[in-house]
Amino acid sequence: MTKTNLAPMLQPKKFQWQKFLLVCFLGIATGIFLGSWYSYTMLTANVDYSIYSEEKLREDESYKDIISSVLKISNPTEAQCENFVELFKERNIKPSNLLPSQNFILAEYNATLANSFKAIGSGLVETIATQSIYSEKLFDGNAYTFSSISAGLLTVADCSYMEKGSESVSSHKGNNVTSTSAEWTGAVTNYSKQDYKDIAGNTPDVLNPYIVTSKTILVNRSEDISFENYNEKQVYKFSFQLDPVKSVLNYVKQVRLTSGLSGYPTFDDVTYTVLMDENWNFVRTEVVENYRIPYGGLQPKCKGTLNTNYEFNIPVNLPINKG
């Protein structure tokens, strides 16, 4: 009877490390892709911004409401409102005595009383590729302009113009665009004030694109306000987290327009830092926001930063002059 040597058949085969690593790599890569797809498309809720009302979010929080509450005046006159800084100082009321939302709303109102202003912003958007961001909001006493330049893989440059008290806005496309400048000689589109707001979120006379009230600040505490030095100035500083849906009702339209997106972004968080002087004048704002944009069927993450410096009652030359 022939004997069969089973030893070679029973010996373990030599482990094929290359094949094992290839299978592992393919498994991990597939997992990462499917996980990313799932998080970008399935876990990111489609926000219905239309269910929220800006009017409701600002209800009972106008500058008049705040001045009335602080000064214990039932119905302050326009003259009293316009002189609220002096009236507050007479009663030794400081920004540290108020809530961040109240300070912010009063600083916004105070800006409308200025004879002129400059708000120059710069920052970055980090996503598939890094985009530089530059913005200018200017008021020369007669008209407002808002210039926005996004430069990188995609370059978009727009400048809107509106005269004080006007019900119309003109939008100008830029030519010869750099990261901080453009020639506003491109196509011009004219809108009614309401139509422009429907498209862009805010008109050029609005200094801040977010809705900031006690209903949109997640934690709103006066004890979070500090007094410190900034560029040889004494300033009040406070930071807050904004509700990532309610606060951006108007801003999502601006982001879509100025970034050339096909749809609205979805925000995960917005951190806002404010530096203002003792007279409720903005000195600087710093915004950090994380959001997702519609892009090729996915929603890639973006991180945006924008730092804006303010000056009031100074000479201003507008980039567009229709006078």
mmCIF file of C-alpha atoms in Angstrom:
data_model
loop_
_atom_site.group_PDB
_atom_site.id
_atom_site.type_symbol
_atom_site.label_atom_id
_atom_site.label_comp_id
_atom_site.label_asym_id
_atom_site.label_seq_id
_atom_site.Cartn_x
_atom_site.Cartn_y
_atom_site.Cartn_z
ATOM 1 C CA MET A 1 0.000 0.000 0.000
ATOM 2 C CA THR A 2 1.394 3.340 -1.044
ATOM 3 C CA LYS A 3 1.945 5.801 1.780
ATOM 4 C CA THR A 4 1.175 9.428 1.189
ATOM 5 C CA ASN A 5 3.339 11.993 2.931
ATOM 6 C CA LEU A 6 0.839 14.457 4.435
ATOM 7 C CA ALA A 7 3.428 16.679 6.110
ATOM 8 C CA PRO A 8 3.700 19.214 3.290
ATOM 9 C CA MET A 9 -0.108 19.507 3.074
ATOM 10 C CA LEU A 10 -0.469 20.037 6.796
ATOM 11 C CA GLN A 11 2.200 22.737 7.026
ATOM 12 C CA PRO A 12 0.773 26.250 7.396
ATOM 13 C CA LYS A 13 1.076 28.384 4.307
ATOM 14 C CA LYS A 14 3.458 31.315 4.382
ATOM 15 C CA PHE A 15 1.541 34.429 5.468
ATOM 16 C CA GLN A 16 1.133 36.875 2.567
ATOM 17 C CA TRP A 17 1.637 40.252 4.229
ATOM 18 C CA GLN A 18 1.298 42.313 1.066
ATOM 19 C CA LYS A 19 -2.082 40.824 0.254
ATOM 20 C CA PHE A 20 -3.256 41.314 3.846
ATOM 21 C CA LEU A 21 -2.193 44.954 3.891
ATOM 22 C CA LEU A 22 -3.905 45.590 0.562
ATOM 23 C CA VAL A 23 -7.172 44.147 1.860
ATOM 24 C CA CYS A 24 -6.865 46.205 5.057
ATOM 25 C CA PHE A 25 -6.164 49.371 3.081
ATOM 26 C CA LEU A 26 -9.144 48.815 0.810
ATOM 27 C CA GLY A 27 -11.359 48.120 3.819
ATOM 28 C CA ILE A 28 -10.228 51.228 5.679
ATOM 29 C CA ALA A 29 -10.501 53.424 2.575
ATOM 30 C CA THR A 30 -13.986 52.120 1.856
ATOM 31 C CA GLY A 31 -14.976 52.705 5.475
ATOM 32 C CA ILE A 32 -13.650 56.254 5.429
ATOM 33 C CA PHE A 33 -15.440 57.031 2.173
ATOM 34 C CA LEU A 34 -18.750 55.551 3.321
ATOM 35 C CA GLY A 35 -18.429 57.202 6.732
ATOM 36 C CA SER A 36 -17.693 60.573 5.163
ATOM 37 C CA TRP A 37 -20.544 60.190 2.693
ATOM 38 C CA TYR A 38 -22.915 59.230 5.493
ATOM 39 C CA SER A 39 -21.888 62.115 7.754
ATOM 40 C CA TYR A 40 -21.982 64.670 4.939
ATOM 41 C CA THR A 41 -25.257 63.583 3.382
ATOM 42 C CA MET A 42 -27.270 61.604 5.924
ATOM 43 C CA LEU A 43 -26.342 63.206 9.250
ATOM 44 C CA THR A 44 -26.442 66.838 8.053
ATOM 45 C CA ALA A 45 -29.992 68.041 8.452
ATOM 46 C CA ASN A 46 -31.552 70.177 5.776
ATOM 47 C CA VAL A 47 -32.367 73.355 7.665
ATOM 48 C CA ASP A 48 -35.631 75.083 6.864
ATOM 49 C CA TYR A 49 -34.777 78.719 7.595
ATOM 50 C CA SER A 50 -38.241 79.859 6.526
ATOM 51 C CA ILE A 51 -39.830 78.642 9.765
ATOM 52 C CA TYR A 52 -37.997 81.371 11.713
ATOM 53 C CA SER A 53 -38.845 85.069 11.717
ATOM 54 C CA GLU A 54 -36.274 87.843 12.069
ATOM 55 C CA GLU A 55 -39.019 90.073 13.447
ATOM 56 C CA LYS A 56 -39.800 87.554 16.195
ATOM 57 C CA LEU A 57 -36.115 87.141 17.058
ATOM 58 C CA ARG A 58 -35.742 90.925 17.449
ATOM 59 C CA GLU A 59 -39.063 91.393 19.219
ATOM 60 C CA ASP A 60 -38.844 93.478 22.423
ATOM 61 C CA GLU A 61 -35.095 93.941 21.894
ATOM 62 C CA SER A 62 -34.797 97.136 19.912
ATOM 63 C CA TYR A 63 -32.379 99.826 21.070
ATOM 64 C CA LYS A 64 -35.434 101.698 22.416
ATOM 65 C CA ASP A 65 -36.496 98.703 24.490
ATOM 66 C CA ILE A 66 -33.003 98.412 25.991
ATOM 67 C CA ILE A 67 -32.644 102.132 26.713
ATOM 68 C CA SER A 68 -36.121 102.163 28.254
ATOM 69 C CA SER A 69 -35.235 99.220 30.496
ATOM 70 C CA VAL A 70 -31.841 100.559 31.583
ATOM 71 C CA LEU A 71 -32.965 104.148 32.235
ATOM 72 C CA LYS A 72 -36.365 103.128 33.623
ATOM 73 C CA ILE A 73 -38.108 105.379 31.091
ATOM 74 C CA SER A 74 -41.364 104.013 29.704
ATOM 75 C CA ASN A 75 -41.109 105.646 26.276
ATOM 76 C CA PRO A 76 -37.758 107.325 25.557
ATOM 77 C CA THR A 77 -37.750 110.064 22.932
ATOM 78 C CA GLU A 78 -35.520 109.943 19.877
ATOM 79 C CA ALA A 79 -33.370 112.663 21.457
ATOM 80 C CA GLN A 80 -32.923 110.559 24.587
ATOM 81 C CA CYS A 81 -32.033 107.539 22.477
ATOM 82 C CA GLU A 82 -29.509 109.468 20.413
ATOM 83 C CA ASN A 83 -27.871 110.676 23.637
ATOM 84 C CA PHE A 84 -28.012 107.343 25.451
ATOM 85 C CA VAL A 85 -24.226 107.275 25.991
ATOM 86 C CA GLU A 86 -24.275 110.531 27.971
ATOM 87 C CA LEU A 87 -27.393 109.491 29.896
ATOM 88 C CA PHE A 88 -25.800 106.148 30.784
ATOM 89 C CA LYS A 89 -22.608 107.835 31.961
ATOM 90 C CA GLU A 90 -24.587 110.247 34.140
ATOM 91 C CA ARG A 91 -25.932 107.183 35.960
ATOM 92 C CA ASN A 92 -22.566 105.410 35.932
ATOM 93 C CA ILE A 93 -23.879 102.655 33.668
ATOM 94 C CA LYS A 94 -21.059 100.825 31.899
ATOM 95 C CA PRO A 95 -21.008 98.043 29.290
ATOM 96 C CA SER A 96 -20.041 95.635 32.071
ATOM 97 C CA ASN A 97 -23.426 96.346 33.710
ATOM 98 C CA LEU A 98 -25.314 95.106 30.650
ATOM 99 C CA LEU A 99 -25.709 91.798 28.861
ATOM 100 C CA PRO A 100 -23.611 91.044 25.752
ATOM 101 C CA SER A 101 -26.758 91.100 23.601
ATOM 102 C CA GLN A 102 -27.726 94.550 24.937
ATOM 103 C CA ASN A 103 -24.234 95.939 24.334
ATOM 104 C CA PHE A 104 -24.193 94.565 20.814
ATOM 105 C CA ILE A 105 -27.589 96.006 19.885
ATOM 106 C CA LEU A 106 -26.648 99.413 21.328
ATOM 107 C CA ALA A 107 -23.340 99.397 19.428
ATOM 108 C CA GLU A 108 -25.217 98.568 16.209
ATOM 109 C CA TYR A 109 -27.597 101.461 16.879
ATOM 110 C CA ASN A 110 -24.718 103.801 17.751
ATOM 111 C CA ALA A 111 -23.143 103.054 14.355
ATOM 112 C CA THR A 112 -26.292 104.361 12.637
ATOM 113 C CA LEU A 113 -25.753 107.708 14.387
ATOM 114 C CA ALA A 114 -22.214 108.128 12.992
ATOM 115 C CA ASN A 115 -21.518 110.655 10.249
ATOM 116 C CA SER A 116 -19.343 108.072 8.488
ATOM 117 C CA PHE A 117 -17.664 104.730 9.108
ATOM 118 C CA LYS A 118 -15.254 102.118 7.804
ATOM 119 C CA ALA A 119 -15.457 98.412 8.596
ATOM 120 C CA ILE A 120 -12.558 96.538 6.986
ATOM 121 C CA GLY A 121 -12.504 92.759 7.304
ATOM 122 C CA SER A 122 -10.079 90.022 6.281
ATOM 123 C CA GLY A 123 -9.939 86.301 6.846
ATOM 124 C CA LEU A 124 -9.858 82.794 5.400
ATOM 125 C CA VAL A 125 -12.201 79.972 4.512
ATOM 126 C CA GLU A 126 -10.534 76.582 4.864
ATOM 127 C CA THR A 127 -12.179 73.763 2.933
ATOM 128 C CA ILE A 128 -11.206 71.705 -0.148
ATOM 129 C CA ALA A 129 -8.899 74.628 -0.910
ATOM 130 C CA THR A 130 -8.227 77.782 1.098
ATOM 131 C CA GLN A 131 -10.031 80.947 0.023
ATOM 132 C CA SER A 132 -9.005 84.411 1.201
ATOM 133 C CA ILE A 133 -11.810 86.754 2.261
ATOM 134 C CA TYR A 134 -11.778 90.538 2.177
ATOM 135 C CA SER A 135 -14.655 92.918 2.850
ATOM 136 C CA GLU A 136 -15.285 96.643 3.157
ATOM 137 C CA LYS A 137 -18.393 98.318 4.531
ATOM 138 C CA LEU A 138 -18.210 102.070 4.013
ATOM 139 C CA PHE A 139 -20.468 105.051 4.692
ATOM 140 C CA ASP A 140 -19.463 108.570 3.662
ATOM 141 C CA GLY A 141 -22.510 110.335 5.076
ATOM 142 C CA ASN A 142 -24.508 110.087 1.858
ATOM 143 C CA ALA A 143 -24.230 106.501 0.626
ATOM 144 C CA TYR A 144 -23.211 103.002 1.693
ATOM 145 C CA THR A 145 -21.118 100.404 -0.108
ATOM 146 C CA PHE A 146 -20.354 96.800 0.731
ATOM 147 C CA SER A 147 -17.471 95.196 -1.170
ATOM 148 C CA SER A 148 -16.800 91.477 -0.832
ATOM 149 C CA ILE A 149 -13.919 89.583 -2.449
ATOM 150 C CA SER A 150 -13.331 85.844 -2.183
ATOM 151 C CA ALA A 151 -10.141 84.698 -3.930
ATOM 152 C CA GLY A 152 -8.686 81.226 -4.447
ATOM 153 C CA LEU A 153 -9.803 78.384 -6.701
ATOM 154 C CA LEU A 154 -12.959 80.425 -7.224
ATOM 155 C CA THR A 155 -12.782 84.216 -7.362
ATOM 156 C CA VAL A 156 -15.937 86.208 -6.703
ATOM 157 C CA ALA A 157 -16.065 89.995 -6.330
ATOM 158 C CA ASP A 158 -19.211 92.052 -5.737
ATOM 159 C CA CYS A 159 -19.880 95.586 -4.540
ATOM 160 C CA SER A 160 -23.331 96.854 -3.597
ATOM 161 C CA TYR A 161 -24.232 100.535 -3.430
ATOM 162 C CA MET A 162 -27.155 102.265 -1.737
ATOM 163 C CA GLU A 163 -27.799 105.929 -1.015
ATOM 164 C CA LYS A 164 -28.981 106.880 2.472
ATOM 165 C CA GLY A 165 -32.760 106.614 2.693
ATOM 166 C CA SER A 166 -33.034 105.044 -0.763
ATOM 167 C CA GLU A 167 -35.306 102.126 -1.662
ATOM 168 C CA SER A 168 -32.973 100.796 -4.361
ATOM 169 C CA VAL A 169 -29.621 98.984 -4.424
ATOM 170 C CA SER A 170 -27.183 98.495 -7.303
ATOM 171 C CA SER A 171 -24.861 95.480 -7.460
ATOM 172 C CA HIS A 172 -21.556 95.760 -9.335
ATOM 173 C CA LYS A 173 -19.293 92.935 -10.510
ATOM 174 C CA GLY A 174 -15.531 93.341 -10.193
ATOM 175 C CA ASN A 175 -12.834 93.189 -12.857
ATOM 176 C CA ASN A 176 -9.044 92.890 -12.418
ATOM 177 C CA VAL A 177 -9.625 91.289 -9.036
ATOM 178 C CA THR A 178 -6.862 90.802 -6.467
ATOM 179 C CA SER A 179 -7.222 89.404 -2.957
ATOM 180 C CA THR A 180 -8.022 92.883 -1.565
ATOM 181 C CA SER A 181 -9.146 95.029 -4.497
ATOM 182 C CA ALA A 182 -11.160 95.112 -7.682
ATOM 183 C CA GLU A 183 -12.271 97.541 -10.354
ATOM 184 C CA TRP A 184 -16.048 97.798 -10.107
ATOM 185 C CA THR A 185 -16.535 98.138 -13.842
ATOM 186 C CA GLY A 186 -18.356 94.865 -14.494
ATOM 187 C CA ALA A 187 -22.040 94.157 -14.966
ATOM 188 C CA VAL A 188 -24.457 96.259 -12.918
ATOM 189 C CA THR A 189 -27.805 94.954 -11.676
ATOM 190 C CA ASN A 190 -30.395 97.211 -10.029
ATOM 191 C CA TYR A 191 -32.761 95.943 -7.330
ATOM 192 C CA SER A 192 -35.414 97.263 -5.032
ATOM 193 C CA LYS A 193 -34.256 97.297 -1.417
ATOM 194 C CA GLN A 194 -36.519 94.351 -0.535
ATOM 195 C CA ASP A 195 -35.542 92.299 -3.590
ATOM 196 C CA TYR A 196 -31.866 92.792 -2.775
ATOM 197 C CA LYS A 197 -32.422 91.700 0.822
ATOM 198 C CA ASP A 198 -34.232 88.591 -0.423
ATOM 199 C CA ILE A 199 -31.178 87.689 -2.512
ATOM 200 C CA ALA A 200 -28.262 88.946 -0.408
ATOM 201 C CA GLY A 201 -29.684 88.776 3.112
ATOM 202 C CA ASN A 202 -28.820 92.342 4.119
ATOM 203 C CA THR A 203 -28.622 95.725 2.429
ATOM 204 C CA PRO A 204 -25.333 97.716 2.405
ATOM 205 C CA ASP A 205 -26.402 99.934 5.321
ATOM 206 C CA VAL A 206 -26.496 96.943 7.716
ATOM 207 C CA LEU A 207 -23.200 96.744 9.595
ATOM 208 C CA ASN A 208 -23.512 93.217 10.989
ATOM 209 C CA PRO A 209 -24.862 90.301 8.886
ATOM 210 C CA TYR A 210 -25.879 88.096 11.845
ATOM 211 C CA ILE A 211 -28.992 88.413 14.001
ATOM 212 C CA VAL A 212 -27.649 89.025 17.515
ATOM 213 C CA THR A 213 -30.231 89.116 20.313
ATOM 214 C CA SER A 214 -30.827 87.307 23.591
ATOM 215 C CA LYS A 215 -32.808 84.778 21.522
ATOM 216 C CA THR A 216 -29.808 83.921 19.327
ATOM 217 C CA ILE A 217 -26.941 84.065 21.870
ATOM 218 C CA LEU A 218 -26.635 80.666 23.532
ATOM 219 C CA VAL A 219 -25.036 81.965 26.766
ATOM 220 C CA ASN A 220 -25.708 85.645 27.538
ATOM 221 C CA ARG A 221 -24.017 86.773 30.773
ATOM 222 C CA SER A 222 -22.697 90.153 31.876
ATOM 223 C CA GLU A 223 -19.983 88.439 33.948
ATOM 224 C CA ASP A 224 -18.350 87.334 30.682
ATOM 225 C CA ILE A 225 -17.479 90.955 29.824
ATOM 226 C CA SER A 226 -13.894 92.032 30.561
ATOM 227 C CA PHE A 227 -12.080 95.381 30.443
ATOM 228 C CA GLU A 228 -8.599 95.273 28.890
ATOM 229 C CA ASN A 229 -6.011 96.912 26.643
ATOM 230 C CA TYR A 230 -6.077 96.577 22.872
ATOM 231 C CA ASN A 231 -3.719 98.543 20.620
ATOM 232 C CA GLU A 232 -3.152 101.108 23.383
ATOM 233 C CA LYS A 233 -6.907 101.499 23.880
ATOM 234 C CA GLN A 234 -9.085 100.484 26.788
ATOM 235 C CA VAL A 235 -11.845 98.256 25.470
ATOM 236 C CA TYR A 236 -14.630 96.033 26.709
ATOM 237 C CA LYS A 237 -14.378 92.495 25.393
ATOM 238 C CA PHE A 238 -16.944 89.726 25.311
ATOM 239 C CA SER A 239 -17.425 86.506 23.356
ATOM 240 C CA PHE A 240 -20.508 84.419 22.759
ATOM 241 C CA GLN A 241 -21.749 81.433 20.819
ATOM 242 C CA LEU A 242 -24.561 82.139 18.385
ATOM 243 C CA ASP A 243 -27.392 79.775 17.590
ATOM 244 C CA PRO A 244 -26.196 78.240 14.284
ATOM 245 C CA VAL A 245 -29.643 78.471 12.675
ATOM 246 C CA LYS A 246 -31.506 81.474 14.070
ATOM 247 C CA SER A 247 -28.562 83.884 13.937
ATOM 248 C CA VAL A 248 -27.764 83.206 10.261
ATOM 249 C CA LEU A 249 -31.205 83.635 8.661
ATOM 250 C CA ASN A 250 -29.886 86.544 6.593
ATOM 251 C CA TYR A 251 -26.213 85.627 6.544
ATOM 252 C CA VAL A 252 -26.713 82.311 4.692
ATOM 253 C CA LYS A 253 -27.974 84.318 1.717
ATOM 254 C CA GLN A 254 -24.853 86.485 1.772
ATOM 255 C CA VAL A 255 -22.566 83.439 1.913
ATOM 256 C CA ARG A 256 -24.388 81.806 -0.982
ATOM 257 C CA LEU A 257 -24.207 84.967 -3.099
ATOM 258 C CA THR A 258 -20.607 85.968 -2.396
ATOM 259 C CA SER A 259 -19.273 82.395 -2.668
ATOM 260 C CA GLY A 260 -21.118 81.464 -5.843
ATOM 261 C CA LEU A 261 -22.792 78.444 -4.187
ATOM 262 C CA SER A 262 -25.721 76.521 -5.644
ATOM 263 C CA GLY A 263 -27.495 76.326 -2.274
ATOM 264 C CA TYR A 264 -27.413 77.586 1.300
ATOM 265 C CA PRO A 265 -24.681 76.536 3.750
ATOM 266 C CA THR A 266 -25.535 74.714 6.980
ATOM 267 C CA PHE A 267 -23.818 76.073 10.096
ATOM 268 C CA ASP A 268 -22.513 73.908 12.935
ATOM 269 C CA ASP A 269 -21.346 76.759 15.216
ATOM 270 C CA VAL A 270 -20.537 80.482 15.232
ATOM 271 C CA THR A 271 -18.235 82.095 17.813
ATOM 272 C CA TYR A 272 -18.361 85.897 17.953
ATOM 273 C CA THR A 273 -15.901 88.105 19.851
ATOM 274 C CA VAL A 274 -16.555 91.829 20.268
ATOM 275 C CA LEU A 275 -14.219 94.631 21.283
ATOM 276 C CA MET A 276 -15.919 97.981 21.893
ATOM 277 C CA ASP A 277 -15.006 101.203 23.634
ATOM 278 C CA GLU A 278 -16.731 102.816 26.621
ATOM 279 C CA ASN A 279 -18.952 104.815 24.242
ATOM 280 C CA TRP A 280 -20.481 101.720 22.645
ATOM 281 C CA ASN A 281 -18.424 102.021 19.461
ATOM 282 C CA PHE A 282 -17.276 98.798 17.819
ATOM 283 C CA VAL A 283 -13.476 98.591 17.713
ATOM 284 C CA ARG A 284 -13.039 95.063 16.366
ATOM 285 C CA THR A 285 -15.048 91.893 15.848
ATOM 286 C CA GLU A 286 -13.647 88.388 15.396
ATOM 287 C CA VAL A 287 -15.804 85.610 14.001
ATOM 288 C CA VAL A 288 -15.012 81.900 13.762
ATOM 289 C CA GLU A 289 -17.611 79.706 12.088
ATOM 290 C CA ASN A 290 -17.833 76.055 11.080
ATOM 291 C CA TYR A 291 -20.283 75.128 8.374
ATOM 292 C CA ARG A 292 -20.961 72.838 5.424
ATOM 293 C CA ILE A 293 -21.567 73.840 1.823
ATOM 294 C CA PRO A 294 -23.411 72.053 -0.996
ATOM 295 C CA TYR A 295 -20.730 70.838 -3.399
ATOM 296 C CA GLY A 296 -21.021 68.063 -5.978
ATOM 297 C CA GLY A 297 -23.646 66.112 -4.065
ATOM 298 C CA LEU A 298 -21.637 66.209 -0.827
ATOM 299 C CA GLN A 299 -21.463 68.767 1.982
ATOM 300 C CA PRO A 300 -17.777 69.322 2.759
ATOM 301 C CA LYS A 301 -16.840 71.074 5.982
ATOM 302 C CA CYS A 302 -15.597 74.653 5.966
ATOM 303 C CA LYS A 303 -13.989 76.771 8.661
ATOM 304 C CA GLY A 304 -14.262 80.517 8.226
ATOM 305 C CA THR A 305 -12.523 83.292 10.147
ATOM 306 C CA LEU A 306 -13.133 87.008 9.662
ATOM 307 C CA ASN A 307 -11.601 89.829 11.696
ATOM 308 C CA THR A 308 -13.082 93.296 11.178
ATOM 309 C CA ASN A 309 -11.726 96.642 12.366
ATOM 310 C CA TYR A 310 -13.982 99.692 12.700
ATOM 311 C CA GLU A 311 -13.530 103.449 12.507
ATOM 312 C CA PHE A 312 -16.252 106.070 12.921
ATOM 313 C CA ASN A 313 -16.616 109.736 11.966
ATOM 314 C CA ILE A 314 -13.571 109.787 9.691
ATOM 315 C CA PRO A 315 -13.107 110.800 6.006
ATOM 316 C CA VAL A 316 -14.339 108.044 3.671
ATOM 317 C CA ASN A 317 -13.967 107.628 -0.097
ATOM 318 C CA LEU A 318 -16.407 105.181 -1.636
ATOM 319 C CA PRO A 319 -15.237 102.788 -4.390
ATOM 320 C CA ILE A 320 -18.397 103.644 -6.329
ATOM 321 C CA ASN A 321 -19.577 107.231 -6.549
ATOM 322 C CA LYS A 322 -22.765 108.105 -8.356
ATOM 323 C CA GLY A 323 -22.903 111.670 -7.137
#
